[in-house]
Coordinates of C-alpha atoms in Angstrom, one line a residue:
M117 CA -10.0 -22.1 -0.7
Q118 CA -12.9 -22.3 1.8
S119 CA -16.1 -20.3 2.0
L120 CA -16.2 -17.9 5.0
W121 CA -20.0 -17.6 4.8
R122 CA -21.7 -18.2 8.2
D123 CA -25.5 -18.3 8.5
S124 CA -25.3 -16.8 12.0
E125 CA -23.3 -13.8 10.7
A126 CA -25.4 -13.4 7.5
A127 CA -28.6 -13.3 9.7
Q128 CA -27.4 -10.0 11.1
F129 CA -27.6 -8.3 7.7
D130 CA -31.1 -7.3 6.6
G131 CA -31.9 -7.1 2.8
D132 CA -29.9 -7.6 -0.4
L133 CA -27.8 -4.5 -0.1
E134 CA -26.6 -5.4 3.4
L135 CA -25.9 -9.0 2.4
R136 CA -23.9 -7.4 -0.5
V137 CA -21.9 -5.6 2.1
Y138 CA -21.4 -8.8 4.1
T139 CA -20.1 -11.0 1.2
S140 CA -18.0 -8.1 -0.1
R141 CA -16.2 -8.0 3.2
L142 CA -15.7 -11.7 3.1
L143 CA -14.0 -11.3 -0.3
G144 CA -11.9 -8.4 1.0
R145 CA -10.8 -10.3 4.0
D146 CA -8.8 -12.7 1.8
K147 CA -5.7 -11.1 0.3
G148 CA -5.4 -13.9 -2.2
L149 CA -8.5 -12.5 -3.8
V150 CA -8.4 -8.7 -3.3
L151 CA -5.7 -6.2 -2.5
H152 CA -6.1 -2.6 -1.4
G153 CA -9.1 -1.3 -3.2
G154 CA -9.0 -3.9 -5.9
G155 CA -12.0 -5.9 -7.1
N156 CA -15.6 -4.7 -7.1
T157 CA -19.1 -6.1 -6.4
S158 CA -22.7 -5.1 -7.2
V159 CA -26.3 -6.0 -6.6
K160 CA -29.4 -5.1 -8.7
I161 CA -32.4 -4.0 -6.5
Q162 CA -35.9 -2.8 -7.4
E163 CA -36.8 0.4 -5.4
R164 CA -39.5 3.0 -5.6
N165 CA -38.6 6.5 -6.7
L166 CA -40.1 9.8 -5.3
F167 CA -43.2 9.3 -7.4
G168 CA -43.8 5.8 -6.0
E169 CA -42.8 4.1 -9.3
P170 CA -40.7 1.0 -9.3
E171 CA -37.1 1.4 -10.6
E172 CA -34.3 -1.1 -11.2
I173 CA -31.2 0.2 -9.4
L174 CA -27.7 -1.1 -9.7
Y175 CA -25.7 -0.7 -6.5
V176 CA -22.0 -1.0 -7.5
K177 CA -18.9 -0.5 -5.4
G178 CA -17.9 3.2 -5.2
S179 CA -14.4 4.2 -6.3
G180 CA -12.0 4.5 -3.5
W181 CA -13.7 2.1 -1.2
D182 CA -12.0 -1.1 0.0
L183 CA -14.0 -4.3 0.0
E184 CA -12.6 -5.4 3.3
T185 CA -14.2 -2.5 5.1
I186 CA -17.0 -1.4 2.8
A187 CA -20.4 -0.2 4.2
T188 CA -23.7 0.5 2.4
A189 CA -22.5 4.1 1.8
G190 CA -19.7 2.6 -0.3
F191 CA -22.1 1.4 -3.0
T192 CA -23.3 3.9 -5.6
P193 CA -26.9 3.6 -6.8
L194 CA -27.4 3.9 -10.5
R195 CA -30.5 3.7 -12.8
L196 CA -29.9 0.3 -14.3
P197 CA -31.7 0.6 -17.7
S198 CA -29.9 3.8 -18.5
V199 CA -26.5 2.2 -17.6
Q200 CA -27.3 -0.9 -19.6
R201 CA -28.1 1.2 -22.6
L202 CA -24.6 2.7 -22.6
A203 CA -23.2 -0.6 -23.5
T204 CA -25.0 -0.5 -26.9
L205 CA -22.9 2.5 -28.0
E206 CA -20.1 2.0 -30.5
A207 CA -17.8 4.2 -28.5
L208 CA -17.8 6.2 -25.2
P209 CA -14.8 8.3 -24.3
D210 CA -13.8 8.1 -20.6
T211 CA -14.9 11.6 -19.7
Q212 CA -18.3 11.1 -21.3
M213 CA -18.6 7.7 -19.5
V214 CA -17.8 9.3 -16.1
N215 CA -20.4 12.0 -16.8
A216 CA -23.0 9.6 -18.0
L217 CA -22.6 7.4 -14.9
A218 CA -22.7 10.4 -12.6
A219 CA -25.9 11.7 -14.3
N220 CA -27.6 8.3 -13.5
K221 CA -26.8 8.3 -9.8
T222 CA -30.0 8.4 -7.6
L223 CA -28.1 9.8 -4.7
A224 CA -26.0 12.9 -5.4
S225 CA -23.7 12.4 -2.4
A226 CA -22.8 8.8 -3.4
P227 CA -19.2 8.2 -4.5
A228 CA -18.1 7.9 -8.1
P229 CA -19.1 4.4 -9.3
S230 CA -16.5 1.8 -10.3
V231 CA -15.2 2.2 -13.8
E232 CA -16.6 -1.3 -14.4
A233 CA -20.1 -0.3 -13.5
I234 CA -21.4 -0.8 -17.1
L235 CA -19.9 -4.3 -17.1
H236 CA -21.8 -5.1 -13.9
A237 CA -24.9 -3.7 -15.4
I238 CA -24.9 -5.8 -18.5
L239 CA -24.4 -9.2 -16.7
P240 CA -27.9 -10.7 -16.3
Y241 CA -27.5 -11.6 -12.7
R242 CA -28.6 -9.9 -9.5
F243 CA -25.3 -10.3 -7.7
V244 CA -21.9 -9.9 -9.4
D245 CA -18.5 -10.4 -7.8
H246 CA -15.1 -9.5 -9.3
T247 CA -11.7 -10.3 -7.8
H248 CA -8.0 -10.4 -9.0
A249 CA -7.5 -13.9 -7.4
D250 CA -3.8 -14.8 -7.3
A251 CA -4.4 -18.4 -8.4
V252 CA -6.4 -17.4 -11.4
V253 CA -4.0 -14.7 -12.5
A254 CA -1.1 -17.2 -12.1
I255 CA -2.8 -19.4 -14.7
T256 CA -3.8 -16.6 -17.1
N257 CA -0.4 -15.0 -17.1
T258 CA 1.4 -17.9 -18.9
A259 CA 2.3 -18.4 -22.5
N260 CA -0.7 -20.7 -23.1
G261 CA -2.9 -19.2 -20.4
E262 CA -6.2 -19.4 -22.3
A263 CA -5.8 -23.1 -23.0
R264 CA -5.1 -23.7 -19.3
V265 CA -8.1 -21.7 -18.3
R266 CA -10.3 -23.9 -20.5
E267 CA -8.6 -26.9 -19.0
V268 CA -9.5 -25.7 -15.5
Y269 CA -13.1 -24.5 -16.1
G270 CA -14.4 -26.0 -19.3
D271 CA -17.7 -24.3 -20.1
A272 CA -18.3 -23.0 -16.6
V273 CA -16.8 -19.6 -17.5
V274 CA -16.7 -17.3 -20.5
I275 CA -13.1 -16.2 -21.3
I276 CA -12.4 -12.7 -22.3
P277 CA -9.1 -11.7 -23.9
Y278 CA -7.4 -8.7 -22.2
V279 CA -9.2 -5.5 -22.8
M280 CA -8.5 -2.2 -20.9
P281 CA -11.0 -1.7 -18.1
G282 CA -13.9 0.7 -18.7
F283 CA -16.3 1.1 -21.6
E284 CA -14.5 -1.1 -24.2
L285 CA -14.2 -4.0 -21.7
A286 CA -18.0 -3.8 -21.0
R287 CA -18.8 -3.7 -24.7
V288 CA -16.6 -6.7 -25.5
C289 CA -18.0 -8.7 -22.5
A290 CA -21.6 -7.8 -23.6
E291 CA -20.9 -9.3 -27.1
R292 CA -19.0 -12.4 -25.9
F293 CA -21.4 -13.1 -23.0
R294 CA -24.5 -13.0 -25.3
T295 CA -23.0 -15.6 -27.7
E296 CA -21.0 -17.9 -25.3
A297 CA -22.8 -18.0 -22.0
G298 CA -25.1 -21.0 -21.2
S299 CA -27.0 -22.5 -18.4
Q300 CA -23.8 -23.9 -17.0
T301 CA -22.0 -20.6 -16.9
M302 CA -21.2 -19.4 -13.3
G303 CA -18.3 -17.0 -14.0
M304 CA -16.1 -15.1 -16.4
V305 CA -12.3 -15.0 -16.6
L306 CA -10.6 -11.8 -17.9
M307 CA -7.2 -12.7 -19.1
N308 CA -4.3 -11.0 -17.3
H309 CA -6.9 -9.3 -15.1
G310 CA -9.1 -11.4 -12.9
I311 CA -12.3 -13.4 -12.5
F312 CA -16.1 -12.7 -12.2
S313 CA -18.8 -14.8 -10.5
F314 CA -22.5 -14.1 -10.3
G315 CA -25.7 -15.5 -8.9
D316 CA -29.3 -14.9 -7.9
N317 CA -28.4 -14.2 -4.3
A318 CA -25.4 -13.0 -2.3
Q319 CA -24.4 -16.4 -1.0
Q320 CA -24.6 -18.1 -4.4
S321 CA -22.5 -15.4 -6.1
Y322 CA -19.9 -15.4 -3.3
E323 CA -19.6 -19.2 -3.0
R324 CA -19.3 -19.5 -6.8
M325 CA -16.3 -17.2 -6.6
I326 CA -14.8 -19.3 -3.8
A327 CA -15.5 -22.5 -5.8
L328 CA -14.0 -21.1 -9.0
V329 CA -10.8 -19.9 -7.3
D330 CA -10.6 -23.2 -5.4
R331 CA -10.5 -25.0 -8.8
A332 CA -7.6 -22.8 -9.9
E333 CA -5.7 -23.5 -6.6
R334 CA -6.3 -27.3 -7.0
Y335 CA -5.1 -27.1 -10.6
L336 CA -1.9 -25.4 -9.5
A337 CA -1.4 -27.9 -6.7
E338 CA -1.8 -30.8 -9.2
H339 CA 0.9 -29.2 -11.4
N340 CA 3.2 -28.7 -8.4
A341 CA 2.8 -24.9 -8.8
W342 CA 1.0 -24.0 -5.5
D343 CA 3.4 -24.7 -2.7
I344 CA 6.6 -23.4 -4.2
A345 CA 9.8 -25.1 -3.0
R346 CA 12.3 -22.4 -2.1
P347 CA 15.9 -23.4 -1.5
P348 CA 17.4 -22.3 1.9
H349 CA 19.5 -19.2 1.7
S350 CA 22.0 -17.5 4.0
V351 CA 23.0 -13.8 3.7
K352 CA 25.4 -12.2 6.2
R353 CA 24.4 -8.6 7.0
G354 CA 26.0 -5.8 9.0
P355 CA 24.3 -2.6 9.9
M356 CA 22.1 -1.4 7.0
R357 CA 20.7 1.9 8.1
D358 CA 23.1 4.1 6.3
Q359 CA 22.8 2.2 3.0
I360 CA 19.0 2.3 3.2
A361 CA 19.1 6.0 3.9
V362 CA 21.4 6.6 0.9
L363 CA 18.9 4.6 -1.3
R364 CA 16.0 6.7 0.0
N365 CA 17.9 9.9 -0.7
K366 CA 18.4 8.9 -4.3
L367 CA 14.8 7.8 -4.8
S368 CA 13.5 11.0 -3.2
A369 CA 15.7 13.1 -5.5
V370 CA 14.2 11.4 -8.6
A371 CA 10.7 11.6 -7.2
Q372 CA 11.3 15.3 -6.3
T373 CA 9.6 14.6 -3.0
P374 CA 10.5 12.7 0.2
L375 CA 9.6 9.1 0.1
I376 CA 9.1 6.5 2.8
V377 CA 11.2 3.3 2.0
A378 CA 10.4 0.1 4.0
S379 CA 12.9 -2.8 3.9
H380 CA 11.6 -6.4 4.0
L381 CA 14.0 -9.2 4.7
D382 CA 11.6 -12.1 5.2
D383 CA 12.5 -15.5 3.8
H384 CA 9.8 -15.3 1.1
S385 CA 11.2 -12.1 -0.3
M386 CA 14.8 -13.1 0.0
A387 CA 14.3 -16.4 -1.7
F388 CA 12.7 -14.6 -4.7
I389 CA 15.4 -12.0 -4.8
L390 CA 18.2 -14.6 -4.8
R391 CA 16.7 -16.5 -7.8
R392 CA 19.2 -16.9 -10.6
D393 CA 16.6 -16.0 -13.2
L394 CA 15.4 -12.8 -11.3
A395 CA 16.5 -10.5 -14.1
S396 CA 14.2 -12.2 -16.6
I397 CA 11.2 -13.0 -14.5
A398 CA 11.0 -9.7 -12.5
Q399 CA 11.2 -7.3 -15.4
Q400 CA 8.2 -8.3 -17.5
G401 CA 5.5 -6.4 -15.6
P402 CA 2.9 -6.7 -12.8
A403 CA 0.4 -9.4 -12.5
T404 CA -2.6 -7.2 -13.4
P405 CA -2.6 -3.7 -14.9
D406 CA -4.3 -2.3 -11.8
H407 CA -1.1 -2.7 -9.8
V408 CA 1.0 -0.5 -12.1
I409 CA 0.0 2.7 -10.4
R410 CA 1.2 1.3 -7.1
T411 CA 4.4 -0.6 -8.1
K412 CA 5.3 0.9 -11.5
R413 CA 5.8 -1.5 -14.4
W414 CA 8.9 -3.2 -13.1
P415 CA 11.1 -3.1 -10.0
L416 CA 14.6 -1.8 -9.7
L417 CA 17.1 -4.7 -9.4
G418 CA 20.0 -3.5 -7.2
R419 CA 20.5 0.2 -6.4
D420 CA 21.3 2.0 -9.7
V421 CA 18.5 4.5 -9.4
D422 CA 19.9 6.6 -12.2
A423 CA 19.8 3.7 -14.7
Y424 CA 16.2 3.0 -13.6
Q425 CA 15.3 6.7 -14.2
R426 CA 16.7 6.6 -17.7
A427 CA 14.9 3.4 -18.6
Y428 CA 11.6 4.8 -17.3
E429 CA 12.1 8.0 -19.3
D430 CA 12.7 5.8 -22.4
Y431 CA 9.5 3.8 -21.6
F432 CA 7.5 7.1 -21.3
R433 CA 8.9 8.5 -24.6
Q434 CA 8.0 5.3 -26.5
H435 CA 4.4 5.3 -25.4
A436 CA 3.4 8.9 -24.5
G437 CA 1.0 11.0 -26.3
N438 CA 0.2 14.4 -24.7
Q439 CA 0.6 13.1 -21.1
K440 CA 2.8 14.6 -18.5
M441 CA 5.4 12.2 -17.2
L442 CA 4.9 11.0 -13.6
D443 CA 8.0 10.7 -11.4
A444 CA 10.5 8.1 -12.6
A445 CA 11.4 6.7 -9.2
P446 CA 10.8 3.0 -8.7
R447 CA 8.4 1.9 -6.1
V448 CA 9.8 -1.6 -5.6
I449 CA 13.5 -2.3 -5.2
L450 CA 14.9 -5.9 -5.0
D451 CA 18.4 -6.0 -3.6
P452 CA 20.3 -9.0 -2.2
E453 CA 21.4 -7.1 0.9
L454 CA 18.6 -4.7 1.5
G455 CA 15.8 -7.1 0.6
L456 CA 12.5 -6.0 -0.8
C457 CA 12.4 -2.2 -0.4
A458 CA 9.0 -0.6 -1.1
A459 CA 8.7 3.2 -1.6
G460 CA 5.8 5.4 -1.3
R461 CA 4.7 9.0 -0.4
S462 CA 3.5 7.7 2.9
A463 CA 4.1 4.6 5.1
K464 CA 0.7 3.3 4.0
D465 CA 1.6 3.7 0.3
A466 CA 4.9 1.9 0.9
A467 CA 3.1 -0.9 2.7
V468 CA 0.6 -1.3 -0.1
A469 CA 3.4 -1.5 -2.7
A470 CA 5.2 -4.2 -0.6
E471 CA 2.1 -6.3 -0.1
I472 CA 1.1 -6.1 -3.8
Y473 CA 4.6 -7.2 -4.9
Q474 CA 4.8 -10.0 -2.4
H475 CA 1.6 -11.4 -4.0
T476 CA 3.2 -10.8 -7.4
M477 CA 6.2 -12.9 -6.5
D478 CA 3.9 -15.8 -5.7
I479 CA 2.1 -15.3 -9.0
I480 CA 5.3 -15.2 -11.0
E481 CA 6.8 -18.2 -9.3
R482 CA 3.6 -20.3 -9.9
A483 CA 3.4 -19.2 -13.5
E484 CA 7.0 -20.1 -14.0
V485 CA 6.3 -23.7 -12.9
L486 CA 3.5 -23.8 -15.5
G487 CA 5.9 -23.0 -18.3
G488 CA 6.8 -19.3 -17.9
Y489 CA 5.3 -16.1 -16.5
R490 CA 3.9 -13.7 -19.1
S491 CA 2.8 -10.1 -18.4
L492 CA 1.0 -7.8 -20.7
P493 CA 3.0 -5.7 -23.2
A494 CA 4.5 -2.4 -22.1
A495 CA 1.9 -0.4 -24.1
A496 CA -1.0 -2.0 -22.2
M497 CA 0.6 -1.2 -18.9
F498 CA 1.4 2.3 -19.9
A499 CA -2.3 2.8 -21.0
V500 CA -3.4 2.0 -17.4
E501 CA -0.6 3.8 -15.6
Y502 CA -1.4 7.0 -17.5
W503 CA -5.1 6.5 -17.7
D504 CA -6.9 9.6 -16.5
L505 CA -9.4 7.5 -14.4
E506 CA -6.7 5.7 -12.5
Q507 CA -4.7 8.9 -11.9
A508 CA -7.9 10.4 -10.5
K509 CA -7.9 7.8 -7.8
L510 CA -4.5 8.9 -6.6
K511 CA -5.4 12.6 -6.8
K512 CA -8.4 12.2 -4.6
A513 CA -6.0 12.2 -1.6
G514 CA -5.7 15.9 -2.2
K515 CA -2.8 18.1 -1.3
P516 CA 0.0 16.3 0.6
L517 CA 0.3 17.1 4.3
P518 CA 3.3 19.3 5.3
F519 CA 5.5 16.4 6.5
A520 CA 4.3 13.8 4.0
G521 CA 7.1 11.3 3.2
E522 CA 9.3 12.5 6.0
I523 CA 10.4 10.6 9.1
A524 CA 10.8 11.9 12.6
L525 CA 12.3 10.3 15.7
V526 CA 11.1 11.3 19.1
T527 CA 12.8 10.3 22.4
G528 CA 10.8 10.0 25.6
A529 CA 7.7 9.5 23.3
A530 CA 5.5 7.5 25.7
S531 CA 4.1 10.4 27.7
G532 CA 3.9 14.2 28.2
I533 CA 5.7 16.4 25.7
G534 CA 7.0 13.4 23.7
T535 CA 3.5 12.0 23.1
A536 CA 2.3 15.5 22.1
C537 CA 5.1 15.7 19.6
V538 CA 4.3 12.3 18.2
D539 CA 0.6 13.2 17.7
A540 CA 1.5 16.6 16.1
L541 CA 3.9 15.0 13.7
L542 CA 1.5 12.2 12.7
T543 CA -1.2 14.8 12.1
R544 CA 1.1 16.6 9.8
G545 CA 1.9 13.5 7.7
A546 CA 5.2 12.3 9.1
A547 CA 6.1 8.7 9.8
V548 CA 7.3 8.6 13.4
I549 CA 9.8 6.4 15.3
G550 CA 9.0 6.7 19.0
L551 CA 11.6 5.7 21.7
D552 CA 11.0 5.3 25.4
I553 CA 12.1 3.1 28.3
D554 CA 8.4 2.7 29.1
D555 CA 6.9 -0.5 27.6
R556 CA 3.7 1.5 26.7
I557 CA 5.6 2.9 23.7
E558 CA 5.1 -0.3 21.8
I559 CA 1.3 0.1 21.8
L560 CA 1.1 3.9 21.7
H561 CA -0.3 3.8 18.2
Q562 CA -1.5 0.9 16.1
R563 CA -0.9 2.4 12.6
A564 CA 1.4 2.0 9.6
D565 CA 3.2 5.3 10.1
F566 CA 4.3 4.8 13.7
L567 CA 6.9 2.5 15.2
G568 CA 7.2 2.4 18.9
I569 CA 10.5 0.9 20.3
R570 CA 11.4 0.3 23.9
C571 CA 14.8 1.8 24.2
D572 CA 17.1 3.0 27.1
V573 CA 18.7 6.0 25.5
T574 CA 21.6 5.8 27.9
S575 CA 22.8 2.6 26.1
G576 CA 24.7 3.3 22.9
A577 CA 24.0 -0.3 21.7
A578 CA 20.2 0.2 22.3
I579 CA 20.3 3.5 20.3
I580 CA 22.0 1.7 17.3
D581 CA 19.5 -1.2 17.5
A582 CA 16.6 1.3 17.5
L583 CA 17.9 3.2 14.6
E584 CA 18.4 0.0 12.6
A585 CA 14.8 -1.0 13.2
G586 CA 13.4 2.5 12.5
I587 CA 15.3 3.1 9.3
S588 CA 14.4 -0.4 8.1
A589 CA 10.8 0.5 8.7
F590 CA 10.8 3.9 7.1
G591 CA 14.0 4.5 5.2
G592 CA 15.8 7.4 6.8
L593 CA 15.6 10.3 9.2
D594 CA 14.5 13.9 8.6
M595 CA 13.6 15.2 12.0
L596 CA 15.0 14.4 15.5
I597 CA 13.2 15.5 18.7
L598 CA 15.4 15.1 21.7
N599 CA 12.9 15.1 24.5
A600 CA 13.9 12.2 26.9
G601 CA 15.0 13.6 30.3
V602 CA 14.8 13.2 34.0
F603 CA 14.2 15.7 36.8
P604 CA 15.9 14.3 40.0
L605 CA 14.4 14.9 43.4
S606 CA 15.2 18.3 44.8
A607 CA 18.5 18.5 46.6
R608 CA 20.7 21.4 47.5
I609 CA 24.3 21.3 46.3
A610 CA 25.6 20.5 49.8
D611 CA 23.3 17.5 49.9
L612 CA 23.6 16.4 46.2
D613 CA 24.9 12.8 45.9
D614 CA 27.0 11.6 43.0
E615 CA 24.4 9.2 41.7
Q616 CA 21.7 11.9 41.3
W617 CA 24.2 14.2 39.5
Q618 CA 25.5 11.4 37.2
R619 CA 22.1 10.1 36.4
A620 CA 20.9 13.6 35.3
M621 CA 24.0 13.9 33.2
R622 CA 23.7 10.4 31.6
V623 CA 20.0 10.9 30.6
N624 CA 19.8 14.7 29.9
L625 CA 23.2 15.2 28.3
D626 CA 25.3 12.1 27.5
A627 CA 22.3 10.2 25.9
N628 CA 21.6 13.2 23.7
L629 CA 25.2 13.4 22.6
A630 CA 25.1 9.8 21.7
M631 CA 21.8 10.2 19.8
L632 CA 23.1 13.3 17.9
R633 CA 26.3 11.4 16.9
A634 CA 24.4 8.3 15.7
C635 CA 21.8 10.3 13.8
Y636 CA 24.1 12.8 12.1
P637 CA 24.9 10.6 9.0
L638 CA 21.1 10.0 8.5
L639 CA 20.1 13.7 8.9
K640 CA 22.7 14.6 6.3
L641 CA 20.8 12.5 3.8
A642 CA 17.3 14.0 4.5
P643 CA 15.7 15.1 1.2
K644 CA 14.6 18.5 2.6
Y645 CA 17.6 18.8 5.0
G646 CA 17.7 17.5 8.5
R647 CA 16.1 19.2 11.5
V648 CA 16.7 18.8 15.2
V649 CA 14.6 20.1 18.0
V650 CA 16.0 20.0 21.5
I651 CA 13.6 20.2 24.4
G652 CA 15.4 22.5 26.8
S653 CA 14.1 24.1 30.0
K654 CA 13.4 27.5 31.5
N655 CA 15.9 26.4 34.2
V656 CA 18.7 27.2 31.7
H657 CA 18.0 30.9 32.1
A658 CA 16.2 30.9 35.4
P659 CA 17.4 28.1 37.7
G660 CA 16.0 27.5 41.2
P661 CA 17.5 26.2 44.4
G662 CA 17.5 22.4 44.7
A663 CA 17.7 21.8 40.9
A664 CA 21.5 21.9 40.4
A665 CA 21.8 18.6 38.6
Y666 CA 18.8 19.2 36.3
S667 CA 19.7 22.8 35.5
A668 CA 23.4 22.1 34.9
S669 CA 22.6 19.1 32.6
K670 CA 20.1 21.2 30.6
A671 CA 22.5 24.1 30.3
A672 CA 25.2 21.8 29.0
L673 CA 22.7 20.3 26.5
N674 CA 21.9 23.9 25.4
Q675 CA 25.5 24.5 24.6
L676 CA 25.8 21.1 22.9
A677 CA 22.9 22.1 20.6
R678 CA 24.5 25.5 19.8
V679 CA 27.8 23.9 18.9
A680 CA 25.9 21.3 16.7
A681 CA 24.2 24.2 14.9
L682 CA 27.6 25.7 14.1
E683 CA 29.2 22.4 13.0
W684 CA 26.2 21.1 11.0
A685 CA 25.1 24.2 9.2
G686 CA 27.2 23.3 6.2
D687 CA 25.2 20.1 5.9
G688 CA 21.9 22.1 5.9
I689 CA 20.9 20.7 9.3
R690 CA 18.9 23.1 11.4
I691 CA 19.0 23.0 15.2
N692 CA 16.4 24.6 17.4
I693 CA 15.9 24.6 21.2
I694 CA 12.6 25.0 22.9
H695 CA 12.7 26.1 26.6

């Protein structure tokens, strides 16, 4: 691992807080260190209060901020002496801790501080960095992890056994650090959790993190556990869209809300899925407890969603107190045909679950080379999954948007009415597959919940290919907007040539028939029932001279939609026409 610090870049950041922002972004840029809101950083600064008196302030990462994109507003200022004093208490319930930290903010509008704020406060260094580095976790999550950590680091780090994040972890670290840290100490390893580094300035703390993680990577390389040899594999696949949609339907039923399901068939994922020991290595638990709220405790192997639901309900009953059970749908599915399928209530959530599990696969495989992967016991995972403070992070998103978890397909999506439909659907929370013959469709939106595909809708093969790609990306189809169309040059019937007529029929009528036919099996599986909107025309009811081909094709499309409404009503599929 190499330091990304650049003097020329650092010179653009003025003061300790801005340099804290700079090095936090450097950490967040490396997915081997930090994933999706994980990790936290802090800096201790002396400032003057309203009375002109000097005060020691702890600026710690605010809850909900991502290190990769954090700004100064993402750090919460807390009165340092008061926060340090909290660590001397024998006990501090979560609700009281949250209240005590909020009461010590010097800026009321600042975000809620990290749950590890007290831990940052008690460490006697100006800058503190914390990551969940893959290489370190691969070493800690083994049968003899602590011995291996000592082998890697000697007395350069203080080792802390796993303790649930929050007050108890801060209290244990305060005791251990006071008795075990020395002049040579540059970090702290939390078993089955992650690693801390610290220093007197931003560069020192950051580069100590890089150096410590680099030691772990070199250790793994020396033990042939860094670059994992994966045997070649070959899996023959036919069309998968219907099978993915069936899986999504089952998952959504268990979750009691529509879910996005993204399929990943990359070589890395498939090599892991096809391991002979998959059943034993993939069912122990995630690499760190933080991941459990994104991926659940274990993935579903295969497609028996009902069996997974029963197992999750048993897990809940064994460990629950007065908590209310979360939905029992898996968030990661490992299947030899469908690949790694990641589920979430949005395309972003599904992408986060997939990325976390892809890093988990690396950690598991490296730990296996070191003698065997070991996750934390189920009770420890349950405690974090149902921890009020973790659940609060998810609830901050607020009420779901109307189309959250649903997937729409829009034809003719690169301009005009089609683009307006795409924008409206995205605004309302849908994931959108946009089709158009115009190349611009592929760059219409650069975001996780939009997939633009160049597609000639008059080609049946192109439609099938587009549906395969779209359903692989999002999992199914809930809404279909038939918008693609052409308006030929004006020509009276006496002058209308066959090609003008046939082109209008191919695009405005035949292509929509083909699209309806291909989408019907998918719409039947929509969790909230399928919906179709046909973009018609006023010419159906009020045609004009010179528009015979357009008017006739749109009138025929109108009748096609009405027949579809009659035939598909039993499947709960609604058809609407907008003129």
